[in-house]
Coordinates of C-alpha atoms in Angstrom, one line a residue:
M17 CA -11.1 41.0 139.1
P18 CA -12.7 41.4 142.5
P19 CA -12.0 44.6 144.5
L20 CA -9.3 44.5 147.2
S21 CA -10.0 47.1 149.8
A22 CA -7.3 48.5 152.1
E23 CA -9.3 47.1 155.1
L24 CA -9.5 43.6 153.6
L25 CA -5.8 43.6 152.6
A26 CA -4.7 44.8 156.0
K27 CA -6.8 42.1 157.7
A28 CA -5.4 39.4 155.4
K29 CA -1.9 40.4 156.2
S30 CA -2.5 40.5 159.9
L31 CA -3.9 37.0 159.7
G32 CA -0.6 35.8 158.0
F33 CA -1.6 35.6 154.4
S34 CA 1.4 36.1 152.1
D35 CA 1.3 38.4 149.0
R36 CA 1.4 35.2 146.8
Q37 CA -1.6 33.7 148.5
I38 CA -3.6 37.0 148.3
A39 CA -2.6 37.2 144.6
H40 CA -3.9 33.7 144.0
L41 CA -7.2 34.3 145.8
S42 CA -7.8 37.7 144.2
G43 CA -6.8 36.9 140.6
R44 CA -3.8 39.2 140.7
T45 CA 0.0 38.8 140.4
E46 CA 2.2 38.9 143.4
D47 CA 3.8 42.0 142.0
E48 CA 0.4 43.7 141.8
V49 CA -0.4 42.9 145.4
R50 CA 3.0 44.1 146.6
A51 CA 2.6 47.4 144.7
L52 CA -0.9 47.9 146.1
R53 CA 0.3 47.2 149.6
K54 CA 3.2 49.7 149.3
R55 CA 0.8 52.4 147.9
L56 CA -1.3 51.9 151.0
G57 CA 1.8 52.0 153.3
L58 CA 1.0 48.5 154.5
V59 CA 4.4 47.1 155.5
P60 CA 5.4 44.9 158.5
S61 CA 7.1 46.1 161.7
Y62 CA 9.7 44.1 163.4
R63 CA 9.6 43.1 167.1
L64 CA 12.6 42.2 169.2
V65 CA 13.1 38.9 171.1
D66 CA 15.8 38.8 173.8
T67 CA 17.9 35.8 172.7
C68 CA 19.4 35.5 176.1
A69 CA 16.2 35.9 178.2
A70 CA 17.8 38.8 180.1
E71 CA 20.3 36.4 181.8
F72 CA 23.2 38.2 180.1
E73 CA 23.7 40.7 177.3
A74 CA 22.4 39.6 174.0
Y75 CA 24.8 40.3 171.1
T76 CA 22.4 39.4 168.3
P77 CA 19.0 41.0 168.3
Y78 CA 16.4 38.5 167.1
Y79 CA 13.5 39.9 165.1
Y80 CA 10.3 38.7 163.7
S81 CA 7.8 40.5 161.5
T82 CA 4.2 41.4 162.4
Y83 CA 1.4 43.4 160.8
D84 CA -0.1 44.2 164.2
R85 CA 0.1 47.8 165.1
G86 CA 3.0 48.8 167.3
D87 CA 6.4 50.3 167.2
D88 CA 9.2 48.9 165.1
E89 CA 12.0 47.7 167.4
V90 CA 14.8 47.4 164.8
Q91 CA 18.0 49.1 166.1
K92 CA 19.5 51.3 163.5
T93 CA 23.3 51.4 162.9
P94 CA 25.5 53.4 160.5
K95 CA 27.5 50.4 159.3
R96 CA 27.2 48.9 155.7
K97 CA 25.0 45.9 155.9
V98 CA 25.1 42.6 154.2
M99 CA 22.1 40.2 154.3
I100 CA 23.0 36.5 154.3
L101 CA 20.2 34.1 153.2
G102 CA 20.2 30.8 155.0
G103 CA 18.9 27.4 153.9
G104 CA 15.6 27.5 155.7
P105 CA 14.2 24.4 157.4
N106 CA 16.5 21.4 157.7
R107 CA 15.6 18.5 155.5
I108 CA 17.5 15.8 153.7
G109 CA 19.4 17.5 150.9
Q110 CA 19.5 20.9 152.6
G111 CA 21.5 20.5 155.8
I112 CA 24.2 21.7 158.0
E113 CA 26.9 22.1 155.3
F114 CA 25.2 25.1 154.0
D115 CA 24.6 26.5 157.4
Y116 CA 28.4 26.1 158.0
C117 CA 29.0 28.4 155.0
C118 CA 26.5 31.0 156.2
V119 CA 28.1 31.1 159.6
H120 CA 31.6 31.5 158.1
A121 CA 30.3 34.3 155.9
A122 CA 28.9 36.1 158.9
F123 CA 32.2 35.8 160.7
A124 CA 34.3 36.9 157.7
L125 CA 32.2 39.9 156.9
K126 CA 32.3 41.1 160.5
E127 CA 36.1 40.9 160.3
I128 CA 36.2 43.4 157.4
G129 CA 33.7 45.8 159.0
F130 CA 30.3 44.9 157.7
E131 CA 27.2 44.5 159.8
T132 CA 25.8 41.0 159.1
L133 CA 22.1 40.2 158.9
M134 CA 21.1 36.6 158.9
V135 CA 17.7 35.6 157.5
N136 CA 16.8 32.0 158.4
S137 CA 13.7 30.3 159.8
N138 CA 15.4 27.4 161.4
P139 CA 16.0 27.6 165.2
E140 CA 18.2 24.4 165.3
T141 CA 21.1 25.8 163.3
V142 CA 24.3 27.6 164.3
S143 CA 23.5 30.5 161.9
T144 CA 20.6 31.4 164.2
D145 CA 22.7 31.3 167.4
Y146 CA 22.8 34.5 169.4
D147 CA 26.5 35.0 168.8
T148 CA 26.8 34.4 165.1
S149 CA 25.4 37.5 163.2
D150 CA 24.8 41.1 164.2
K151 CA 21.1 40.8 163.6
L152 CA 18.9 37.7 163.1
F153 CA 15.6 37.9 161.2
F154 CA 13.6 34.7 161.9
E155 CA 11.6 34.8 158.7
P156 CA 10.7 32.5 155.9
L157 CA 13.0 32.5 152.8
T158 CA 10.5 34.0 150.4
L159 CA 10.7 36.9 147.9
E160 CA 8.3 39.0 149.9
D161 CA 9.9 38.5 153.3
V162 CA 13.5 39.0 152.1
L163 CA 12.5 42.2 150.3
H164 CA 10.9 43.6 153.4
I165 CA 14.1 43.1 155.4
Y166 CA 16.4 44.4 152.6
E167 CA 14.3 47.6 152.2
R168 CA 13.8 48.1 155.9
E169 CA 17.5 47.7 156.7
Q170 CA 18.8 49.5 153.5
C171 CA 21.3 46.7 153.0
W172 CA 24.4 47.2 150.8
G173 CA 24.2 43.7 149.5
T174 CA 22.8 40.2 149.8
I175 CA 24.5 36.8 149.7
A176 CA 22.4 34.1 148.1
Q177 CA 25.2 31.6 147.3
F178 CA 25.6 30.0 150.7
G179 CA 22.2 28.7 151.7
G180 CA 21.8 26.0 149.0
Q181 CA 19.0 25.9 146.4
T182 CA 16.3 27.8 148.4
P183 CA 17.9 31.3 148.3
L184 CA 19.5 30.6 144.9
N185 CA 16.0 30.2 143.4
L186 CA 15.2 33.7 144.8
A187 CA 18.2 35.4 143.3
L188 CA 16.7 36.6 140.0
G189 CA 13.5 37.8 141.6
L190 CA 15.4 39.7 144.2
Q191 CA 17.7 41.3 141.6
K192 CA 14.6 42.4 139.5
N193 CA 13.3 44.2 142.6
G194 CA 16.5 46.2 143.1
V195 CA 18.4 43.9 145.5
H196 CA 22.2 44.0 145.1
I197 CA 23.2 40.3 144.9
I198 CA 26.9 40.1 145.6
G199 CA 29.1 37.4 144.2
T200 CA 28.4 35.5 141.0
S201 CA 25.6 37.3 139.1
P202 CA 22.1 35.7 139.0
Q203 CA 22.5 35.7 135.2
S204 CA 25.5 33.4 135.5
I205 CA 23.6 31.2 137.9
E206 CA 20.8 31.0 135.4
I207 CA 23.2 29.8 132.7
A208 CA 24.3 27.0 135.0
E209 CA 20.7 26.1 136.0
D210 CA 19.0 26.4 132.6
R211 CA 19.7 23.2 130.6
K212 CA 19.7 24.9 127.2
L213 CA 21.9 27.8 128.3
F214 CA 24.2 25.4 130.0
A215 CA 24.6 23.2 126.9
A216 CA 25.3 26.3 124.8
M217 CA 28.0 27.3 127.2
L218 CA 29.7 23.9 127.1
D219 CA 29.5 23.8 123.2
K220 CA 31.2 27.2 123.2
L221 CA 34.0 25.9 125.5
H222 CA 34.3 22.5 123.7
I223 CA 33.6 20.7 126.9
P224 CA 31.8 17.3 126.6
Q225 CA 28.7 16.4 128.6
P226 CA 26.7 13.1 128.5
P227 CA 24.1 13.0 125.6
N228 CA 21.0 14.6 127.0
G229 CA 17.7 16.3 126.3
I230 CA 14.8 18.1 128.0
A231 CA 11.1 17.2 128.2
T232 CA 8.0 19.1 129.2
N233 CA 5.7 16.1 129.0
E234 CA 5.6 12.3 128.8
T235 CA 5.7 12.1 125.0
E236 CA 8.8 14.3 124.8
A237 CA 10.5 12.3 127.6
L238 CA 9.9 9.0 125.8
A239 CA 11.3 10.5 122.6
V240 CA 14.5 11.7 124.3
A241 CA 15.0 8.3 126.0
K242 CA 14.6 6.5 122.7
R243 CA 17.2 8.7 121.1
L244 CA 19.7 8.3 124.0
D245 CA 18.9 4.6 124.7
Y246 CA 18.4 3.3 128.3
P247 CA 19.4 3.7 131.0
V248 CA 18.8 7.4 131.4
L249 CA 18.9 9.7 134.4
V250 CA 15.8 11.8 134.9
R251 CA 15.4 14.8 137.2
P252 CA 13.4 17.9 137.6
S253 CA 15.2 21.3 137.1
F254 CA 16.0 23.7 140.0
V255 CA 16.0 21.2 142.9
L256 CA 18.5 20.4 145.6
G257 CA 19.5 17.0 147.1
G258 CA 18.6 15.1 144.0
R259 CA 14.9 15.1 144.9
A260 CA 12.9 13.1 142.4
M261 CA 16.1 12.2 140.6
Q262 CA 16.0 8.6 139.2
I263 CA 17.8 6.2 136.9
V264 CA 15.2 4.5 134.6
Y265 CA 15.7 1.4 132.5
S266 CA 12.5 1.2 130.4
D267 CA 9.6 3.0 128.9
A268 CA 7.3 1.8 131.6
E269 CA 9.5 3.2 134.4
L270 CA 9.8 6.5 132.5
Q271 CA 6.0 6.8 132.1
H272 CA 5.5 6.1 135.8
Y273 CA 8.1 8.7 136.7
M274 CA 6.5 11.4 134.4
R275 CA 3.0 10.6 135.7
F276 CA 3.6 10.4 139.4
A277 CA 7.0 11.7 140.4
V278 CA 7.1 15.2 138.8
E279 CA 4.9 17.9 137.3
A280 CA 6.7 18.8 134.1
S281 CA 6.0 22.1 132.4
P282 CA 7.7 24.5 130.0
E283 CA 8.8 26.5 133.1
R284 CA 10.0 23.4 134.9
P285 CA 11.2 20.9 132.4
V286 CA 12.5 17.4 133.2
L287 CA 16.1 16.8 132.4
V288 CA 17.0 13.5 130.7
D289 CA 20.6 12.5 130.6
K290 CA 22.3 9.3 129.2
F291 CA 23.4 7.5 132.3
L292 CA 27.1 6.5 132.2
E293 CA 27.2 3.1 133.9
D294 CA 30.4 2.2 135.8
A295 CA 31.7 5.7 135.4
T296 CA 33.8 7.3 138.2
E297 CA 32.2 10.5 139.5
V298 CA 34.3 13.4 140.6
D299 CA 33.4 16.6 142.6
V300 CA 35.5 19.8 142.3
D301 CA 35.2 22.8 144.6
C302 CA 36.9 26.0 143.5
I303 CA 37.0 29.7 144.5
A304 CA 37.4 32.5 142.0
D305 CA 37.4 36.3 141.8
V306 CA 37.4 36.6 138.0
G307 CA 34.0 38.4 138.0
H308 CA 35.8 41.4 139.5
F309 CA 37.7 41.7 136.2
A310 CA 34.9 40.8 133.8
H311 CA 35.6 43.9 131.7
S312 CA 38.8 42.2 130.4
K313 CA 38.2 38.8 128.8
F314 CA 41.8 37.7 129.3
G315 CA 42.4 40.0 132.2
P316 CA 43.6 39.2 135.7
G317 CA 41.7 37.2 138.3
A318 CA 42.5 34.0 140.1
I319 CA 40.7 30.6 140.0
V320 CA 41.9 28.2 142.7
I321 CA 40.8 24.7 143.0
G322 CA 40.1 23.8 146.7
G323 CA 39.8 20.1 146.1
V324 CA 39.3 17.3 143.6
L325 CA 37.2 14.6 145.2
E326 CA 37.0 11.1 143.7
H327 CA 33.8 9.2 144.6
I328 CA 34.3 5.7 145.8
E329 CA 30.9 4.6 144.5
F330 CA 30.4 4.6 140.8
A331 CA 28.3 7.4 139.2
G332 CA 24.6 7.3 140.1
V333 CA 24.9 7.8 143.8
H334 CA 24.2 11.4 144.9
S335 CA 27.3 13.4 145.8
G336 CA 25.8 14.1 149.2
D337 CA 25.6 10.3 149.9
A338 CA 28.8 9.1 148.2
A339 CA 32.0 8.3 150.0
M340 CA 34.8 10.5 148.5
V341 CA 38.6 10.6 148.6
L342 CA 40.8 13.7 148.4
P343 CA 43.2 13.8 146.6
P344 CA 42.0 11.4 143.8
H345 CA 43.6 7.9 144.1
T346 CA 42.9 6.1 140.8
L347 CA 42.6 9.0 138.2
S348 CA 45.5 9.5 135.8
Q349 CA 47.3 12.9 135.7
K350 CA 45.9 13.4 132.2
V351 CA 42.3 13.1 133.5
I352 CA 43.0 15.3 136.5
G353 CA 44.6 17.9 134.1
K354 CA 41.4 17.9 131.9
I355 CA 39.3 18.4 135.0
R356 CA 41.4 21.4 136.1
D357 CA 41.2 22.9 132.6
Y358 CA 37.5 22.5 132.3
T359 CA 36.9 23.9 135.8
H360 CA 39.0 27.0 135.0
A361 CA 37.3 27.5 131.7
M362 CA 33.8 27.4 133.1
A363 CA 34.6 29.6 136.1
R364 CA 36.0 32.2 133.7
E365 CA 33.1 32.0 131.3
L366 CA 30.6 32.4 134.2
N367 CA 32.6 35.2 135.7
V368 CA 32.5 33.5 139.1
I369 CA 32.9 35.6 142.2
G370 CA 33.1 33.2 145.2
L371 CA 32.6 29.5 145.2
M372 CA 31.7 27.1 142.4
N373 CA 31.2 23.3 142.5
V374 CA 31.4 21.0 139.4
Q375 CA 30.4 17.4 139.1
Y376 CA 32.2 15.2 136.5
A377 CA 31.9 11.6 135.3
V378 CA 35.0 9.9 134.1
K379 CA 34.7 6.8 131.8
D380 CA 37.5 5.3 129.8
D381 CA 39.7 8.4 130.5
N382 CA 37.0 10.6 128.9
V383 CA 35.8 13.4 131.2
F384 CA 32.1 14.6 131.0
V385 CA 30.6 17.5 132.9
L386 CA 27.4 16.5 134.7
E387 CA 26.5 19.8 136.3
V388 CA 27.9 23.1 137.5
N389 CA 26.7 24.9 140.7
P390 CA 28.0 28.5 141.0
R391 CA 27.5 28.4 144.8
A392 CA 28.7 26.8 147.9
S393 CA 28.3 23.1 147.8
R394 CA 27.9 20.5 150.6
T395 CA 31.5 19.4 150.2
V396 CA 32.9 22.9 151.1
P397 CA 33.3 22.1 154.9
F398 CA 35.0 18.8 154.2
V399 CA 37.4 20.3 151.7
S400 CA 38.1 23.3 154.0
K401 CA 39.1 21.0 156.8
A402 CA 41.1 18.7 154.6
I403 CA 43.3 21.4 153.1
G404 CA 43.3 23.8 156.2
V405 CA 41.8 26.7 154.3
P406 CA 38.4 28.3 155.3
L407 CA 37.0 28.5 151.7
A408 CA 33.6 29.9 152.8
K409 CA 35.3 32.7 154.7
L410 CA 37.5 33.6 151.8
A411 CA 34.6 33.4 149.4
A412 CA 32.5 35.9 151.5
K413 CA 35.4 38.4 151.5
V414 CA 35.8 37.9 147.7
M415 CA 32.1 38.5 147.3
A416 CA 32.4 41.7 149.3
G417 CA 35.1 43.0 146.9
Q418 CA 38.4 41.6 147.9
T419 CA 40.6 39.6 145.6
L420 CA 42.3 36.2 146.2
T421 CA 45.7 37.8 145.8
E422 CA 44.9 40.2 148.6
L423 CA 43.8 37.3 150.7
G424 CA 46.9 35.3 150.0
F425 CA 45.2 32.3 148.4
T426 CA 46.3 31.8 144.8
R427 CA 47.7 28.3 144.6
E428 CA 46.0 24.9 144.9
I429 CA 46.9 22.9 148.0
S430 CA 47.8 19.2 147.5
P431 CA 47.7 17.5 150.9
Q432 CA 50.3 14.8 151.6
Y433 CA 47.7 12.5 153.1
F434 CA 44.3 11.2 152.2
A435 CA 41.0 12.6 153.5
V436 CA 38.0 10.3 153.1
K437 CA 34.4 11.6 153.4
E438 CA 31.8 9.1 154.5
S439 CA 28.1 9.8 154.9
V440 CA 25.9 8.9 157.8
F441 CA 22.4 7.6 157.2
P442 CA 19.2 7.4 159.3
F443 CA 18.2 3.9 158.1
G444 CA 18.3 2.4 161.6
R445 CA 15.3 4.6 162.5
F446 CA 13.2 3.7 159.6
H447 CA 12.2 0.0 159.8
G448 CA 11.9 -1.8 156.5
Q449 CA 13.4 1.1 154.5
D450 CA 15.9 -0.2 151.9
I451 CA 19.4 1.3 152.3
L452 CA 20.4 1.3 148.6
L453 CA 21.9 4.6 147.6
S454 CA 20.6 6.4 144.5
P455 CA 20.7 9.8 142.7
E456 CA 18.3 11.1 145.4
M457 CA 20.1 12.2 148.6
R458 CA 19.3 10.3 151.8
S459 CA 22.2 11.0 154.2
T460 CA 21.8 13.2 157.3
G461 CA 25.4 13.9 158.1
E462 CA 29.0 13.1 157.2
V463 CA 32.3 12.1 158.9
M464 CA 36.0 12.3 157.9
G465 CA 38.9 9.9 158.1
L466 CA 42.5 11.3 157.7
D467 CA 45.7 9.3 157.2
A468 CA 48.8 9.0 155.1
D469 CA 47.6 5.5 154.1
L470 CA 44.4 5.5 152.1
G471 CA 43.2 2.2 153.5
I472 CA 43.5 3.5 157.1
A473 CA 41.9 6.8 156.2
Y474 CA 38.9 4.8 154.8
A475 CA 38.8 2.5 157.9
K476 CA 38.7 5.6 160.2
S477 CA 35.8 7.0 158.2
Q478 CA 33.9 3.8 158.7
M479 CA 34.6 3.8 162.4
A480 CA 33.3 7.4 162.6
A481 CA 30.2 6.5 160.7
G482 CA 29.4 3.7 163.2
A483 CA 30.3 0.7 161.0
S484 CA 33.8 -0.3 162.0
L485 CA 35.4 -2.8 159.6
P486 CA 36.0 -6.3 161.0
L487 CA 39.5 -7.8 161.1
A488 CA 38.3 -11.4 160.9
G489 CA 35.2 -13.6 160.5
K490 CA 32.8 -14.3 157.7
V491 CA 31.8 -12.2 154.7
F492 CA 28.4 -12.8 153.0
V493 CA 28.6 -12.2 149.3
S494 CA 25.5 -11.8 147.1
V495 CA 25.7 -9.8 143.8
S496 CA 23.5 -9.2 140.8
D497 CA 24.1 -11.0 137.5
A498 CA 25.6 -7.7 136.2
H499 CA 28.4 -7.9 138.8
K500 CA 29.2 -11.6 138.7
K501 CA 32.1 -11.1 136.4
Q502 CA 33.9 -8.8 138.8
V503 CA 32.8 -10.4 142.1
A504 CA 35.5 -13.2 142.3
A505 CA 38.3 -10.6 142.2
V506 CA 36.7 -8.7 145.1
A507 CA 35.9 -11.9 147.1
R508 CA 39.5 -13.1 146.7
L509 CA 40.7 -9.9 148.5
F510 CA 38.8 -10.9 151.6
A511 CA 39.8 -14.6 151.3
D512 CA 43.5 -13.5 151.1
L513 CA 42.9 -11.5 154.3
G514 CA 41.7 -14.7 156.1
F515 CA 38.0 -14.2 155.9
E516 CA 35.6 -17.1 155.2
L517 CA 33.2 -16.5 152.3
V518 CA 29.5 -17.3 152.6
A519 CA 27.1 -17.1 149.6
T520 CA 23.9 -18.4 148.2
T521 CA 23.8 -20.7 145.1
G522 CA 24.3 -18.2 142.2
T523 CA 27.1 -16.3 143.6
A524 CA 28.7 -19.4 145.3
D525 CA 28.9 -21.1 141.9
V526 CA 30.8 -18.1 140.4
L527 CA 33.2 -18.0 143.4
E528 CA 33.9 -21.7 143.4
R529 CA 34.6 -21.7 139.6
A530 CA 37.3 -19.1 140.4
G531 CA 38.9 -21.5 142.9
L532 CA 37.6 -19.9 146.1
K533 CA 36.3 -21.9 149.1
V534 CA 32.7 -20.9 149.9
Q535 CA 30.2 -21.9 152.7
R536 CA 26.8 -22.2 151.0
T537 CA 23.7 -20.9 152.7
L538 CA 20.0 -21.0 151.8
K539 CA 18.1 -18.2 150.2
L540 CA 15.2 -16.8 152.2
L541 CA 12.7 -18.7 150.2
E542 CA 14.6 -22.0 150.4
G543 CA 14.2 -22.5 154.2
R544 CA 16.4 -22.1 157.3
P545 CA 19.0 -21.5 158.5
N546 CA 19.4 -18.7 155.9
V547 CA 21.5 -15.5 155.7
I548 CA 19.0 -13.6 157.9
D549 CA 19.5 -16.2 160.7
L550 CA 23.2 -16.0 160.3
L551 CA 23.1 -12.2 160.6
K552 CA 20.9 -12.3 163.7
N553 CA 23.2 -14.9 165.3
K554 CA 26.2 -12.5 164.6
E555 CA 27.8 -15.2 162.4
I556 CA 28.4 -12.7 159.6
Q557 CA 30.9 -9.9 160.1
L558 CA 30.5 -8.1 156.7
V559 CA 27.9 -8.1 153.9
I560 CA 28.5 -7.4 150.2
N561 CA 25.2 -7.1 148.5
T562 CA 24.6 -5.3 145.2
P563 CA 21.1 -4.8 143.9
S564 CA 19.6 -7.2 141.3
G565 CA 18.0 -4.5 139.2
A566 CA 16.1 -1.2 139.1
V567 CA 13.4 -2.7 141.4
P568 CA 15.1 -4.6 144.2
R569 CA 13.7 -8.0 145.3
G570 CA 12.1 -8.3 148.7
D571 CA 14.7 -10.8 150.0
E572 CA 17.5 -8.3 149.1
I573 CA 15.8 -5.6 151.1
K574 CA 15.4 -7.9 154.1
I575 CA 19.1 -8.8 154.0
R576 CA 20.2 -5.2 153.8
T577 CA 17.9 -4.0 156.6
T578 CA 18.8 -6.9 158.9
A579 CA 22.5 -5.9 158.4
I580 CA 21.6 -2.4 159.6
Y581 CA 19.7 -3.6 162.6
T582 CA 22.3 -6.0 163.7
G583 CA 25.1 -3.4 163.2
T584 CA 26.9 -5.5 160.5
P585 CA 28.9 -3.4 158.1
I586 CA 27.4 -3.6 154.6
M587 CA 28.7 -2.6 151.1
T588 CA 26.2 -2.2 148.3
T589 CA 28.7 -1.6 145.6
L590 CA 31.8 -3.6 144.6
S591 CA 33.9 -0.4 144.7
G592 CA 32.9 0.1 148.3
A593 CA 33.8 -3.5 149.0
K594 CA 37.3 -3.0 147.5
A595 CA 37.8 0.0 149.7
A596 CA 36.7 -2.0 152.7
A597 CA 39.3 -4.7 151.8
L598 CA 42.0 -2.0 151.4
G599 CA 41.1 -0.6 154.8
I600 CA 41.1 -4.0 156.5
A601 CA 44.5 -4.9 155.0
A602 CA 46.0 -1.6 156.2
L603 CA 44.6 -2.1 159.7
K604 CA 45.9 -5.7 160.0
K605 CA 49.3 -4.6 158.8
S606 CA 49.9 -1.6 160.9
G607 CA 46.9 -0.5 163.0
Y608 CA 46.1 3.1 163.2
G609 CA 47.2 6.2 165.0
V610 CA 45.3 9.3 166.0
R611 CA 46.4 12.9 165.3
T612 CA 44.4 16.2 165.6
L613 CA 43.3 18.1 162.6
Q614 CA 45.7 20.9 163.6
E615 CA 48.7 18.5 163.5
Y616 CA 47.9 17.6 159.8
H617 CA 48.1 21.3 158.9

């Protein structure tokens, strides 16, 4: 091991090298470098930036760390401090929903007398605004940087639940270094994240999950897929936003995935689940304080479901991209009862303190657990606005020691109207990019539609997302062979609403056999005028186009992208098309009214 002198270490730190980089270059561990640096008294100082440029009083001092010599400018206060770890840089899959939770946590903790410290490296978020927290540390979300701040400020506790996967991945390391993680324990988080521990918990609670396995290399992955039978859902562990998550249909696809999409290892195995085709996916957000009473297995403690959200698209679309309805509109009371029971059982087993999100798949009235996240989820802001309860604020207070009984939230709220969440996508800015949704998250925002009528609530969500539903005109229908049995019933909904149907040969044959009148058009390879020409000429008002297989054909991609560029609403699932027909029918029957969110509550 090469020597690491005090001078060399000090120079490396002043040049911006992290402990982890120095450890890698010097053949040491990060812990060894940190210990050596501390023995030498080599710690950063923090400099102050005036967030209001001296134009008026700055309420939030804004700090950055430096190893250059100089005075430390952190202002000391006697209050108990809670450090809130943000989400870091904005990227698809880690967006504003988590920032919303961090901001609400800062406000809530201020209300009960804590000093709030926000740690986040993103200047474009509300959590880094001058009037959100008491102190802002504009630092990367790494173990080293967070420990520096925690020790320098002598914090009482740290919240890792609200910033998404980035801070959650730091929780165990922080705890091992003496940080008080408030809320659900890092050990419980590990049970939910680690596939073997998670499966053991579900077996103990007699809660079903889709058949699954884990793989640390290509051979193991192929063996698991053979046992489960295709299609299977593959994904790396410990990621957010469904990155590198994929549905695969063959050995060749799986081999390509294992070789080029992920780096599997015993520390980071690939998860392989049986994919439940045509299953309904359901998201549940709940809040609990049972961890405060963990000494008593059957003791007190409340678990309150904030919302049960039924996805409009079938399972296989990431929850951050899927359109959702609250309350559920097609699930039976028996299924909803199972979902509630399973959610309560898992929250109690994990001793949850704060928020928890569960994702389910429902097929033939059987309920399967897909995953559990003992943290804030990206649906928390939507659910909070739908039911009129600030879940993130309440969760922060619960994490700081209060109970749900003290806070007056002990019963689930069932709204007497429908709230529809729709996602907003950036496809219009990426020429040629296929718009098909998948297990990997691609949305960059979301909107909400509220109404007593589900159809109108859905129509409002489409208006807000920039794809208003048409009330008349032509609907182009083109579906894969797998969907041809169901397409006639969906197309009939639009024909009954007065729309003309347009289709290419294969789909047109199916519709005509069902007794529907269809205008035939050419496929792209058959000549012109074809559907692309009709879209560009604004002769098509709505497109229904489902993918032909795991690898979409080039003409399908052209149809979908042309629909986006021409501003034509497009549905890529039959369930989405049904919802559109429901919305159009409701609009044609009674139009829509506008009420403020406050009026609903």
